[in-house]
Tab-separated table of C-alpha atoms and ligand atoms in Angstrom:
chain	number	residue	atom	x	y	z
A	1	MET	CA	16.458	9.313	-23.633
A	2	VAL	CA	13.534	10.227	-22.081
A	3	ASP	CA	13.858	13.169	-20.047
A	4	TRP	CA	13.424	11.726	-16.175
A	5	ARG	CA	13.484	15.128	-14.959
A	6	LEU	CA	9.214	15.659	-16.480
A	7	PHE	CA	7.709	12.335	-13.922
A	8	GLU	CA	10.059	13.548	-10.846
A	9	PRO	CA	6.516	14.648	-9.525
A	10	LEU	CA	5.610	11.387	-9.773
A	11	PHE	CA	8.806	9.684	-8.212
A	12	GLU	CA	8.340	12.404	-4.874
A	13	PHE	CA	5.263	11.433	-4.679
A	14	ALA	CA	5.822	7.694	-4.659
A	15	ARG	CA	8.884	8.072	-2.438
A	16	LYS	CA	6.955	10.273	-0.037
A	17	ARG	CA	4.317	7.648	0.314
A	18	SER	CA	6.217	4.995	0.562
A	19	LEU	CA	8.501	4.913	2.648
A	20	TRP	CA	10.397	1.977	4.104
A	21	ILE	CA	12.388	2.459	7.336
A	22	VAL	CA	15.316	-0.118	8.568
A	23	ALA	CA	14.442	-1.830	11.328
A	24	PHE	CA	17.462	-0.454	13.451
A	25	CYS	CA	16.560	-0.307	17.218
A	26	THR	CA	18.989	1.411	19.172
A	27	GLY	CA	18.567	2.773	22.991
A	28	CYS	CA	15.316	2.744	24.299
A	29	GLY	CA	13.495	3.921	21.018
A	30	GLY	CA	13.461	0.495	19.963
A	31	ILE	CA	10.161	-0.540	22.411
A	32	GLU	CA	9.078	2.631	20.290
A	33	MET	CA	9.422	1.014	16.942
A	34	PRO	CA	5.838	-1.967	17.341
A	35	PRO	CA	3.545	0.342	18.594
A	36	LEU	CA	3.408	2.392	15.740
A	37	MET	CA	3.862	-0.489	13.352
A	38	THR	CA	0.446	-2.317	15.025
A	39	SER	CA	-3.060	-2.390	14.858
A	40	ARG	CA	-3.137	1.437	17.481
A	41	TYR	CA	-0.940	3.954	15.454
A	42	ASP	CA	-1.228	1.834	12.036
A	43	LEU	CA	1.984	3.724	9.708
A	44	GLU	CA	0.917	0.871	7.261
A	45	ARG	CA	-1.594	3.382	6.146
A	46	PHE	CA	0.764	5.730	4.754
A	47	GLY	CA	2.575	2.540	2.904
A	48	MET	CA	5.373	2.603	5.303
A	49	MET	CA	7.279	-1.144	5.922
A	50	PRO	CA	9.035	-2.223	7.847
A	51	ASN	CA	12.161	-3.836	6.785
A	52	PRO	CA	14.979	-6.290	8.150
A	53	ALA	CA	17.465	-5.491	5.240
A	54	PRO	CA	19.618	-1.807	4.144
A	55	ARG	CA	19.470	-2.447	1.260
A	56	MET	CA	15.980	-1.383	0.142
A	57	ALA	CA	15.279	0.919	2.978
A	58	ASP	CA	15.301	4.919	2.583
A	59	LEU	CA	13.677	6.012	6.109
A	60	PHE	CA	16.648	4.787	8.879
A	61	LEU	CA	15.071	5.775	12.405
A	62	ILE	CA	17.657	5.733	15.176
A	63	THR	CA	15.691	5.512	18.033
A	64	GLY	CA	18.093	6.605	20.722
A	65	TYR	CA	21.371	7.070	22.210
A	66	VAL	CA	24.070	6.139	20.302
A	67	THR	CA	27.093	5.096	21.559
A	68	PRO	CA	30.606	4.454	19.107
A	69	LYS	CA	30.293	0.635	18.642
A	70	THR	CA	26.445	1.538	17.492
A	71	LEU	CA	27.635	4.539	15.838
A	72	LYS	CA	30.225	2.477	13.253
A	73	ARG	CA	27.418	-0.040	12.597
A	74	ILE	CA	25.155	3.079	12.179
A	75	ILE	CA	27.469	4.704	9.645
A	76	ILE	CA	28.373	1.113	7.631
A	77	THR	CA	24.193	0.336	7.608
A	78	TYR	CA	23.570	4.291	6.310
A	79	GLU	CA	26.144	3.819	3.585
A	80	MET	CA	25.062	0.585	2.925
A	81	GLN	CA	21.309	2.115	0.961
A	82	PRO	CA	20.661	3.294	-1.339
A	83	ASP	CA	20.502	6.495	-2.704
A	84	PRO	CA	16.911	9.304	-1.940
A	85	LYS	CA	17.548	8.029	1.928
A	86	TYR	CA	16.833	10.138	4.630
A	87	VAL	CA	17.820	10.040	8.203
A	88	MET	CA	14.508	10.572	11.133
A	89	ALA	CA	16.527	10.983	15.275
A	90	HIS	CA	13.705	10.363	17.474
A	91	GLY	CA	14.087	11.644	21.469
A	92	SER	CA	16.802	13.768	22.951
A	93	CYS	CA	19.918	11.621	22.982
A	94	PRO	CA	21.028	11.654	19.375
A	95	LEU	CA	19.874	15.181	19.214
A	96	ASN	CA	22.308	16.683	21.930
A	97	GLY	CA	23.263	13.351	23.936
A	98	GLY	CA	19.897	14.181	26.172
A	99	ILE	CA	20.335	12.121	30.046
A	100	TYR	CA	23.433	10.833	28.778
A	101	TRP	CA	25.063	14.490	28.166
A	102	ASP	CA	28.543	13.209	30.879
A	103	ALA	CA	28.819	9.827	29.352
A	104	TYR	CA	32.216	8.704	27.998
A	105	ASN	CA	30.733	6.757	25.488
A	106	ALA	CA	27.145	8.460	24.076
A	107	ILE	CA	27.375	10.904	20.548
A	108	LYS	CA	26.078	13.844	22.147
A	109	HIS	CA	25.627	15.046	17.960
A	110	LEU	CA	24.461	12.678	15.435
A	111	ASP	CA	24.331	15.077	13.510
A	112	LYS	CA	28.446	15.372	13.115
A	113	TYR	CA	28.690	11.667	12.225
A	114	ILE	CA	25.810	11.451	9.900
A	115	PRO	CA	23.124	13.752	7.950
A	116	VAL	CA	19.967	13.813	9.980
A	117	ASP	CA	16.693	15.498	8.413
A	118	VAL	CA	14.242	15.483	11.219
A	119	TYR	CA	14.199	15.566	15.208
A	120	ILE	CA	11.669	13.974	17.263
A	121	ALA	CA	12.211	15.978	20.954
A	122	GLY	CA	11.205	14.102	24.028
A	123	CYS	CA	13.025	11.617	26.320
A	124	MET	CA	10.716	8.786	24.281
A	125	PRO	CA	8.621	10.408	22.073
A	126	ARG	CA	4.929	9.350	22.066
A	127	PRO	CA	4.044	7.750	19.172
A	128	GLU	CA	2.097	10.619	17.898
A	129	ALA	CA	5.254	12.809	17.783
A	130	VAL	CA	6.648	9.788	15.691
A	131	MET	CA	3.578	10.107	13.421
A	132	ASP	CA	4.025	14.318	13.407
A	133	GLY	CA	8.006	13.919	12.606
A	134	ILE	CA	6.769	11.623	9.731
A	135	LYS	CA	4.037	14.017	8.222
A	136	LYS	CA	6.992	16.451	8.129
A	137	ILE	CA	9.633	14.427	6.571
A	138	MET	CA	7.113	13.909	3.742
A	139	GLU	CA	6.481	17.447	3.026
A	140	MET	CA	10.308	17.860	3.166
A	141	ILE	CA	10.364	14.826	0.777
A	142	GLU	CA	7.983	16.505	-1.234
A	143	ASN	CA	9.231	20.083	-1.121
A	144	GLY	CA	12.558	18.704	-2.272
A	145	THR	CA	14.603	20.104	1.383
A	146	ALA	CA	14.992	16.175	2.554
A	147	ASP	CA	18.400	16.485	1.211
A	148	GLY	CA	20.756	14.652	3.490
A	149	TRP	CA	21.854	11.992	1.123
A	150	LYS	CA	22.967	15.320	-1.237
A	151	ARG	CA	24.488	16.565	1.998
A	152	TYR	CA	26.008	13.750	2.759
A	153	LYS	CA	27.534	13.157	-0.544
A	154	GLU	CA	29.128	17.080	-0.892
A	155	ASN	CA	30.096	17.381	2.856
A	156	TYR	CA	31.976	13.888	3.020
A	157	GLU	CA	35.189	15.747	4.193
A	158	TYR	CA	33.550	16.682	6.763
A	159	TYR	CA	31.481	14.220	8.377
A	160	LYS	CA	34.639	11.689	7.884
A	161	LYS	CA	36.773	13.701	9.523
A	162	ASN	CA	33.871	13.718	13.005
A	163	GLN	CA	34.669	10.035	13.013
A	164	ASP	CA	37.619	9.422	12.028
A	165	GLU	CA	38.471	11.835	15.234
A	166	LEU	CA	36.310	9.410	17.351
A	167	PHE	CA	37.339	6.083	15.476
A	168	GLY	CA	40.746	6.575	14.627
A	169	GLU	CA	42.505	6.329	10.919
A	170	GLY	CA	41.144	2.875	9.176
A	171	TRP	CA	38.017	1.534	11.599
A	172	ARG	CA	36.490	0.150	9.007
A	173	GLU	CA	39.440	-2.803	8.306
A	174	LYS	CA	39.742	-2.593	12.653
A	175	GLU	CA	36.996	-2.985	13.343
A	176	ALA	CA	36.363	-6.453	10.123
A	177	ARG	CA	39.866	-8.108	11.832
A	178	LYS	CA	38.963	-7.448	15.220
A	179	TRP	CA	37.985	-10.972	15.725
A	180	ILE	CA	40.141	-12.724	13.689
A	181	PRO	CA	43.364	-13.503	16.850
A	182	TRP	CA	40.058	-14.529	18.869
A	183	LEU	CA	39.012	-16.553	16.472
A	184	MET	CA	42.762	-18.158	15.787
A	185	ASP	CA	42.867	-18.574	19.627
A	186	LYS	CA	39.937	-20.770	19.902
A	187	ARG	CA	41.445	-22.928	17.166
A	188	ARG	CA	44.748	-23.305	18.876
A	189	GLU	CA	42.922	-24.441	22.299
A	190	GLU	CA	40.888	-26.750	20.265
B	1	MET	CA	2.059	-11.560	-36.564
B	2	LEU	CA	2.044	-8.110	-35.114
B	3	GLU	CA	-1.769	-9.092	-33.730
B	4	THR	CA	0.282	-11.712	-31.767
B	5	VAL	CA	2.872	-9.167	-30.260
B	6	LEU	CA	0.274	-6.611	-29.685
B	7	LYS	CA	-1.900	-8.923	-27.899
B	8	ALA	CA	1.666	-11.052	-25.465
B	9	PHE	CA	1.550	-7.093	-24.777
B	10	LEU	CA	-1.912	-6.239	-23.766
B	11	ILE	CA	-2.181	-9.832	-21.510
B	12	LEU	CA	1.490	-8.980	-19.826
B	13	LEU	CA	0.091	-5.562	-19.012
B	14	TYR	CA	-3.334	-6.743	-17.929
B	15	ALA	CA	-1.133	-9.508	-15.763
B	16	THR	CA	0.874	-6.980	-14.462
B	17	PHE	CA	-1.974	-4.510	-13.375
B	18	VAL	CA	-3.906	-7.157	-11.464
B	19	GLY	CA	-1.350	-8.579	-10.111
B	20	PHE	CA	-0.367	-5.405	-8.756
B	21	MET	CA	-3.722	-5.193	-7.488
B	22	PHE	CA	-3.659	-8.683	-6.418
B	23	MET	CA	-0.673	-7.788	-3.826
B	24	GLY	CA	-2.213	-4.025	-2.594
B	25	ILE	CA	-5.197	-6.852	-1.415
B	26	ILE	CA	-2.595	-9.202	0.127
B	27	ARG	CA	-1.584	-6.449	2.496
B	28	ILE	CA	-5.137	-4.797	2.851
B	29	VAL	CA	-6.638	-8.123	3.841
B	30	THR	CA	-3.929	-8.562	6.089
B	31	ALA	CA	-4.146	-5.124	8.024
B	32	ARG	CA	-7.873	-5.755	7.964
B	33	ILE	CA	-7.131	-9.583	9.514
B	34	HIS	CA	-4.863	-7.796	12.191
B	35	ARG	CA	-7.362	-4.797	12.995
B	36	ARG	CA	-5.720	-2.702	10.902
B	37	VAL	CA	-6.428	0.187	8.469
B	38	GLY	CA	-3.621	-1.142	6.134
B	39	PRO	CA	-2.402	1.160	2.669
B	40	PRO	CA	-4.128	1.931	-0.210
B	41	ILE	CA	-4.814	-0.653	-2.700
B	42	TYR	CA	-2.480	0.822	-5.389
B	43	GLN	CA	0.566	0.821	-2.966
B	44	PRO	CA	2.797	-1.725	-4.231
B	45	ILE	CA	3.042	0.940	-7.801
B	46	LEU	CA	4.321	3.265	-5.921
B	47	ASP	CA	6.231	1.340	-4.138
B	48	THR	CA	7.615	-0.402	-7.202
B	49	ILE	CA	8.438	3.411	-8.640
B	50	LYS	CA	9.661	4.203	-5.837
B	51	LEU	CA	12.654	1.184	-6.031
B	52	LEU	CA	13.186	2.243	-10.149
B	53	SER	CA	13.758	5.916	-9.511
B	54	LYS	CA	16.200	5.402	-7.065
B	55	LYS	CA	19.242	7.241	-7.709
B	56	SER	CA	22.213	4.654	-7.025
B	57	ASN	CA	22.407	0.958	-7.870
B	58	ILE	CA	25.182	-1.271	-6.792
B	59	THR	CA	25.433	-4.901	-8.652
B	60	HIS	CA	27.848	-7.642	-8.229
B	61	GLY	CA	28.559	-9.016	-11.357
B	62	LEU	CA	27.190	-9.758	-14.381
B	63	ILE	CA	25.135	-12.919	-13.121
B	64	TYR	CA	23.667	-10.235	-10.633
B	65	ASP	CA	21.895	-8.603	-12.765
B	66	PHE	CA	21.418	-11.825	-14.991
B	67	GLY	CA	19.326	-14.145	-12.696
B	68	ILE	CA	16.373	-11.061	-12.123
B	69	ILE	CA	16.125	-10.796	-15.746
B	70	TYR	CA	16.087	-14.477	-16.266
B	71	ALA	CA	13.221	-14.858	-13.751
B	72	LEU	CA	11.117	-12.091	-14.850
B	73	GLY	CA	11.563	-13.769	-18.456
B	74	ALA	CA	10.837	-16.973	-17.101
B	75	THR	CA	7.265	-15.632	-15.211
B	76	ILE	CA	6.451	-13.793	-18.723
B	77	LEU	CA	6.866	-16.695	-20.647
B	78	ALA	CA	4.911	-18.749	-17.592
B	79	LEU	CA	2.322	-16.849	-18.241
B	80	MET	CA	2.208	-17.097	-21.966
B	81	PHE	CA	0.814	-20.729	-22.099
B	82	ILE	CA	-1.700	-20.456	-19.516
B	83	PRO	CA	-5.239	-20.313	-20.946
B	84	LEU	CA	-6.696	-16.844	-20.009
B	85	GLY	CA	-10.029	-17.688	-20.543
B	86	SER	CA	-10.550	-17.455	-24.364
B	87	ILE	CA	-6.857	-15.436	-25.206
B	88	SER	CA	-3.492	-16.907	-25.050
B	89	ILE	CA	-0.677	-16.715	-27.141
B	90	LEU	CA	0.276	-20.263	-26.988
B	91	ARG	CA	-1.982	-22.459	-25.411
B	92	ALA	CA	-1.681	-25.361	-27.733
B	93	TYR	CA	1.141	-26.006	-26.058
B	94	GLY	CA	0.392	-25.584	-22.325
B	95	ASP	CA	0.843	-28.659	-21.072
B	96	LEU	CA	0.854	-29.196	-17.754
B	97	ILE	CA	4.085	-30.158	-16.792
B	98	LEU	CA	5.558	-27.451	-18.719
B	99	ILE	CA	3.849	-24.940	-16.642
B	100	THR	CA	4.544	-26.058	-13.368
B	101	PHE	CA	7.889	-26.248	-14.372
B	102	LEU	CA	8.329	-22.777	-15.453
B	103	LEU	CA	6.030	-21.352	-12.862
B	104	GLU	CA	9.682	-22.410	-10.500
B	105	ILE	CA	12.432	-21.277	-13.046
B	106	PRO	CA	12.053	-17.707	-11.726
B	107	MET	CA	12.783	-19.611	-8.500
B	108	LEU	CA	16.270	-20.354	-9.547
B	109	GLY	CA	16.442	-17.005	-10.751
B	110	ILE	CA	16.206	-15.685	-7.959
B	111	MET	CA	18.345	-17.895	-6.013
B	112	PHE	CA	21.138	-16.678	-8.879
B	113	ALA	CA	21.069	-13.470	-8.454
B	114	ALA	CA	21.430	-13.876	-4.911
B	115	MET	CA	24.385	-16.588	-4.405
B	116	SER	CA	26.334	-14.384	-6.805
B	117	SER	CA	26.048	-11.155	-3.949
B	118	GLY	CA	27.980	-13.629	-1.466
B	119	ASN	CA	26.022	-12.261	1.614
B	120	PRO	CA	25.766	-14.762	3.907
B	121	TRP	CA	21.782	-13.996	4.202
B	122	ALA	CA	21.154	-14.673	0.856
B	123	GLY	CA	23.034	-17.745	0.489
B	124	LEU	CA	20.767	-19.298	3.363
B	125	GLY	CA	18.083	-17.768	1.982
B	126	ALA	CA	18.690	-19.915	-0.994
B	127	GLN	CA	19.696	-22.723	0.808
B	128	ARG	CA	16.231	-23.125	2.415
B	129	ALA	CA	14.637	-22.260	-1.117
B	130	LEU	CA	15.963	-25.011	-3.109
B	131	LEU	CA	15.024	-27.295	-0.184
B	132	THR	CA	11.553	-25.794	-0.303
B	133	LEU	CA	11.939	-26.401	-3.538
B	134	LEU	CA	12.929	-29.834	-3.446
B	135	ALA	CA	9.813	-30.728	-1.294
B	136	ILE	CA	6.765	-29.197	-2.956
B	137	GLN	CA	7.817	-31.362	-5.607
B	138	VAL	CA	6.205	-34.046	-4.206
B	139	PRO	CA	2.617	-33.126	-3.845
B	140	LEU	CA	2.797	-30.792	-7.398
B	141	GLY	CA	3.938	-34.433	-8.997
B	142	PHE	CA	0.893	-36.515	-7.834
B	143	ALA	CA	-1.147	-33.501	-8.256
B	144	ILE	CA	-0.370	-33.394	-12.187
B	145	VAL	CA	-0.348	-36.961	-12.469
B	146	ALA	CA	-3.742	-37.336	-10.913
B	147	LEU	CA	-5.060	-34.174	-13.977
B	148	ALA	CA	-3.702	-36.258	-16.420
B	149	GLU	CA	-5.028	-39.482	-15.196
B	150	PHE	CA	-8.594	-38.231	-14.921
B	151	TYR	CA	-8.630	-36.101	-18.212
B	152	GLY	CA	-6.706	-39.119	-20.241
B	153	THR	CA	-4.766	-35.517	-21.182
B	154	PHE	CA	-1.986	-32.915	-20.505
B	155	SER	CA	-2.645	-30.387	-22.235
B	156	THR	CA	-4.377	-27.260	-20.345
B	157	TYR	CA	-6.818	-25.944	-22.475
B	158	GLN	CA	-7.805	-28.730	-23.229
B	159	ILE	CA	-8.656	-29.715	-19.602
B	160	VAL	CA	-10.424	-26.150	-19.384
B	161	MET	CA	-13.026	-27.539	-22.475
B	162	ALA	CA	-13.607	-30.636	-20.812
B	163	GLN	CA	-14.109	-29.268	-17.691
B	164	GLN	CA	-17.320	-27.361	-19.726
B	165	SER	CA	-19.418	-30.486	-19.410
B	166	MET	CA	-17.889	-32.572	-16.888
B	167	GLY	CA	-18.076	-29.566	-14.609
B	168	TRP	CA	-15.145	-28.607	-12.240
B	169	SER	CA	-12.303	-30.336	-11.390
B	170	ILE	CA	-13.347	-30.052	-7.595
B	171	THR	CA	-16.453	-31.355	-7.876
B	172	HIS	CA	-14.435	-35.005	-8.612
B	173	LEU	CA	-13.295	-36.985	-4.655
B	174	PRO	CA	-9.981	-37.679	-6.436
B	175	LEU	CA	-9.232	-34.282	-8.406
B	176	LEU	CA	-10.876	-32.616	-5.542
B	177	LEU	CA	-7.899	-34.201	-3.211
B	178	ALA	CA	-5.617	-33.432	-6.436
B	179	ALA	CA	-6.523	-29.876	-5.407
B	180	ILE	CA	-6.351	-29.566	-2.162
B	181	ALA	CA	-2.213	-30.972	-2.244
B	182	TYR	CA	-2.028	-28.175	-4.866
B	183	ASP	CA	-3.357	-25.469	-3.053
B	184	ILE	CA	-1.433	-26.464	-0.213
B	185	VAL	CA	1.991	-26.480	-2.278
B	186	LEU	CA	0.407	-23.006	-3.800
B	187	GLN	CA	1.056	-21.390	-0.525
B	188	ALA	CA	5.233	-22.187	-0.998
B	189	MET	CA	4.904	-21.120	-4.276
B	190	PHE	CA	3.504	-17.629	-3.325
B	191	GLY	CA	5.885	-17.100	-0.153
B	192	LYS	CA	3.517	-16.965	1.879
B	193	GLU	CA	3.334	-17.228	5.850
B	194	PRO	CA	3.205	-21.172	7.097
B	195	PHE	CA	6.040	-21.855	4.094
B	196	ASP	CA	7.719	-18.374	3.495
B	197	ILE	CA	10.732	-20.242	4.758
B	198	MET	CA	13.075	-19.214	1.877
B	199	ILE	CA	11.839	-15.184	2.487
B	200	ALA	CA	11.532	-15.072	6.101
B	201	PRO	CA	10.922	-11.503	7.025
B	202	GLY	CA	12.652	-11.223	10.519
B	203	GLU	CA	14.477	-14.488	10.986
B	204	ILE	CA	17.341	-14.338	7.913
B	205	SER	CA	17.309	-10.993	7.531
B	206	LEU	CA	14.854	-11.395	4.300
B	207	GLY	CA	16.384	-14.485	3.044
B	208	PRO	CA	17.754	-13.981	-0.664
B	209	MET	CA	16.085	-10.709	-1.571
B	210	VAL	CA	18.584	-9.288	1.494
B	211	GLU	CA	21.240	-7.679	-1.636
B	212	PHE	CA	18.582	-6.650	-3.906
B	213	GLY	CA	17.998	-2.333	-3.845
B	214	GLY	CA	16.554	0.507	-5.752
B	215	LYS	CA	15.990	-1.441	-9.518
B	216	HIS	CA	16.831	-5.166	-9.198
B	217	MET	CA	14.163	-4.562	-5.933
B	218	GLY	CA	11.400	-3.214	-9.550
B	219	ILE	CA	11.873	-5.572	-10.982
B	220	LEU	CA	11.633	-8.359	-8.624
B	221	GLN	CA	8.128	-6.722	-7.443
B	222	ILE	CA	7.517	-6.943	-11.093
B	223	GLN	CA	8.019	-10.662	-11.137
B	224	HIS	CA	6.190	-10.623	-8.167
B	225	ALA	CA	2.843	-9.748	-9.589
B	226	ILE	CA	3.383	-11.218	-12.740
B	227	ALA	CA	3.760	-14.621	-11.156
B	228	LEU	CA	1.313	-13.624	-8.335
B	229	PHE	CA	-1.696	-13.860	-11.201
B	230	ALA	CA	-0.136	-16.238	-13.489
B	231	GLU	CA	0.518	-19.189	-10.065
B	232	THR	CA	-3.492	-17.763	-9.586
B	233	LEU	CA	-4.673	-18.579	-13.348
B	234	PHE	CA	-3.311	-21.957	-13.324
B	235	PHE	CA	-5.266	-23.149	-10.532
B	236	SER	CA	-8.207	-21.661	-11.509
B	237	ASN	CA	-7.940	-22.705	-14.736
B	238	ILE	CA	-6.859	-26.475	-13.669
B	239	PHE	CA	-9.147	-26.846	-10.185
B	240	LEU	CA	-12.021	-24.355	-10.405
B	241	GLY	CA	-13.180	-24.619	-14.341
B	242	GLY	CA	-11.577	-22.010	-16.234
B	243	ALA	CA	-13.743	-19.787	-17.748
B	244	VAL	CA	-15.335	-20.137	-21.677
B	245	ILE	CA	-18.661	-17.775	-21.450
B	246	THR	CA	-20.659	-18.253	-25.293
B	247	ALA	CA	-23.547	-16.306	-23.403
B	248	PHE	CA	-23.141	-13.107	-25.401
B	249	ALA	CA	-23.666	-12.533	-29.152
B	250	SER	CA	-20.297	-9.974	-29.093
B	251	PRO	CA	-16.739	-11.843	-29.222
B	252	ILE	CA	-15.664	-8.835	-27.315
B	253	LEU	CA	-18.370	-9.164	-24.453
B	254	ASN	CA	-18.130	-12.564	-24.301
B	255	THR	CA	-14.010	-12.513	-23.433
B	256	ILE	CA	-14.683	-9.737	-21.133
B	257	ALA	CA	-17.115	-11.306	-19.499
B	258	SER	CA	-14.536	-14.540	-19.514
B	259	LEU	CA	-11.678	-12.858	-17.907
B	260	ALA	CA	-14.395	-11.497	-14.863
B	261	VAL	CA	-15.667	-14.787	-14.205
B	262	LEU	CA	-11.732	-15.847	-14.205
B	263	LEU	CA	-10.487	-13.105	-12.117
B	264	ILE	CA	-13.008	-13.533	-9.131
B	265	LYS	CA	-11.633	-16.931	-9.163
B	266	GLN	CA	-8.698	-15.949	-9.366
B	267	ILE	CA	-9.631	-13.779	-6.089
B	268	ALA	CA	-10.998	-16.186	-4.117
B	269	VAL	CA	-7.559	-18.253	-4.541
B	270	LEU	CA	-5.920	-15.916	-3.329
B	271	MET	CA	-7.899	-15.146	0.076
B	272	ILE	CA	-7.747	-18.560	0.734
B	273	ALA	CA	-3.835	-17.725	0.413
B	274	ILE	CA	-4.067	-14.755	2.980
B	275	PHE	CA	-6.147	-16.725	5.402
B	276	ILE	CA	-4.295	-18.993	5.448
B	277	GLY	CA	-0.862	-17.318	6.437
B	278	ALA	CA	-2.008	-14.465	8.350
B	279	ILE	CA	-2.918	-17.181	11.241
B	280	PHE	CA	-0.266	-19.760	11.091
B	281	PRO	CA	3.219	-18.646	11.905
B	282	ARG	CA	6.624	-20.010	9.647
B	283	PHE	CA	7.603	-23.473	9.953
B	284	THR	CA	10.914	-24.047	10.379
B	285	ILE	CA	12.974	-25.733	7.188
B	286	ASP	CA	13.069	-28.999	8.450
B	287	GLN	CA	9.755	-29.452	9.565
B	288	ALA	CA	8.097	-27.944	5.882
B	289	ALA	CA	10.230	-30.644	4.219
B	290	ARG	CA	9.305	-33.364	6.867
B	291	PHE	CA	5.669	-32.110	5.842
B	292	TYR	CA	5.554	-31.695	2.424
B	293	TRP	CA	6.311	-34.568	1.687
B	294	LYS	CA	3.726	-36.877	4.736
B	295	TRP	CA	0.527	-34.953	3.864
B	296	PRO	CA	-0.086	-33.699	0.775
B	297	THR	CA	2.160	-36.259	-0.899
B	298	ILE	CA	-0.883	-38.744	1.046
B	299	ILE	CA	-3.262	-36.930	0.077
B	300	ALA	CA	-1.796	-35.836	-3.803
B	301	ALA	CA	-1.172	-40.048	-3.869
B	302	THR	CA	-4.165	-41.061	-2.998
B	303	GLY	CA	-6.370	-39.027	-5.437
B	304	ALA	CA	-3.794	-40.172	-7.934
B	305	ILE	CA	-4.250	-43.612	-7.495
B	306	LEU	CA	-8.850	-42.762	-7.240
B	307	ALA	CA	-8.465	-41.218	-10.414
B	308	ALA	CA	-6.526	-44.510	-12.364
B	309	LEU	CA	-9.300	-46.325	-10.604
C	401	LIG	S1	16.127	9.499	24.896
C	401	LIG	FE1	15.291	9.189	26.506
C	401	LIG	S2	14.253	7.403	26.147
C	401	LIG	FE2	15.275	7.711	24.393
C	401	LIG	S3	17.054	6.601	24.348
C	401	LIG	FE3	17.544	8.697	25.313
C	401	LIG	S4	17.159	8.484	27.318
C	401	LIG	FE4	16.704	6.479	25.832
């Protein structure tokens, strides 16, 4: 067998230089994503690419406040991504609730539900700040400290406990079945 | 025997490398059209390394894995039939119909894999891809008929040789029409913009590619690189005169020179595709089918009739 550990520096370099972003625009931050990709702050210079499919993505940008309803989708999307995957959270809202600190339906600490690698503070951070965060995550990938995906595997009980506390046990099944009664009603009406 | 295997391997290596460079060129040129800097030219290689080095992988069963390998194999086989300057393995058998057929097989392989994943987006993308595939057959068929009618042969190599004495295909009017039709078809075969309906990023999430992650997508990247190389090579062989250079005394210099000439022609074909792709928005699938059965078909049919006269 080939010892793949020999090639690990090459892999780390490739991972660092080709982060594909899953375009999941939550909250206000969705508006700050397009300027990052277009001609002024062109992120494609670093090999980053917005990507609509979670299966191919590496970097998950949480761009703003997260409601419990969105968090379910975020967790499912996060779990769909293949393994070396990194999470970057924009703005104050995922950090500690931001201006929604007393809202009943905004998540206060995103880190309790999925592991975050880099936070960027600011109530809409400037694109420069986001680029700074991206530089930071590139450094972290290079020296192996961007290990959110490992933490998620090792501490799964912790994350699962927090998720279940928020949504109640068996929320995945409930979410999937949610629309069936409604659809049946619709059919009966016709 | 051993020599043939070695030659096939070298051709494959060259095609993969140049194909990756082509993918990089596509991204850079598109970026420059948008006034962006764009990624470095070796970016697709980094992407592929990253995708192949993913630590976890998903699979949806046997067909899901097999479809990808099938697509890659078909592309490599197509490449082996196309004359690459003076070197090629199977050029004696490389007739037009076989190569056009083999260049479309990879799409079927991707369809297999996408369909077996059970993702509704993939299924939707597969349907659209199959309709595109159906639509491009008509102008493609007429273009091939025009070529065969004009040169009286189906063999790609003989067409290349005939062009050495008669001038490039596109200098003759009937074949110029066929070339225009073929170039419009090429846009759909590359999956570039006006006809990238089967991939449709943003519209249907990524179409058939939506479920591929990790190693599957890495292999698909390699397949895409080789397919880009093969398709541009086929076009420059049949319409732009290929390259048979006998100016130098030593055969190695001749080979290198013909590879360089081919490369320039391939990049020219690619550039046209990029420029069209960067400025045109996407068609919907019904518009694309109607378009292909109208204008390129009329152009190619005129070419075929003129060639037969
Ligand atoms: S941090 Fe500010 S800009 Fe960002 S989501 Fe929260 S309120 Fe909106």
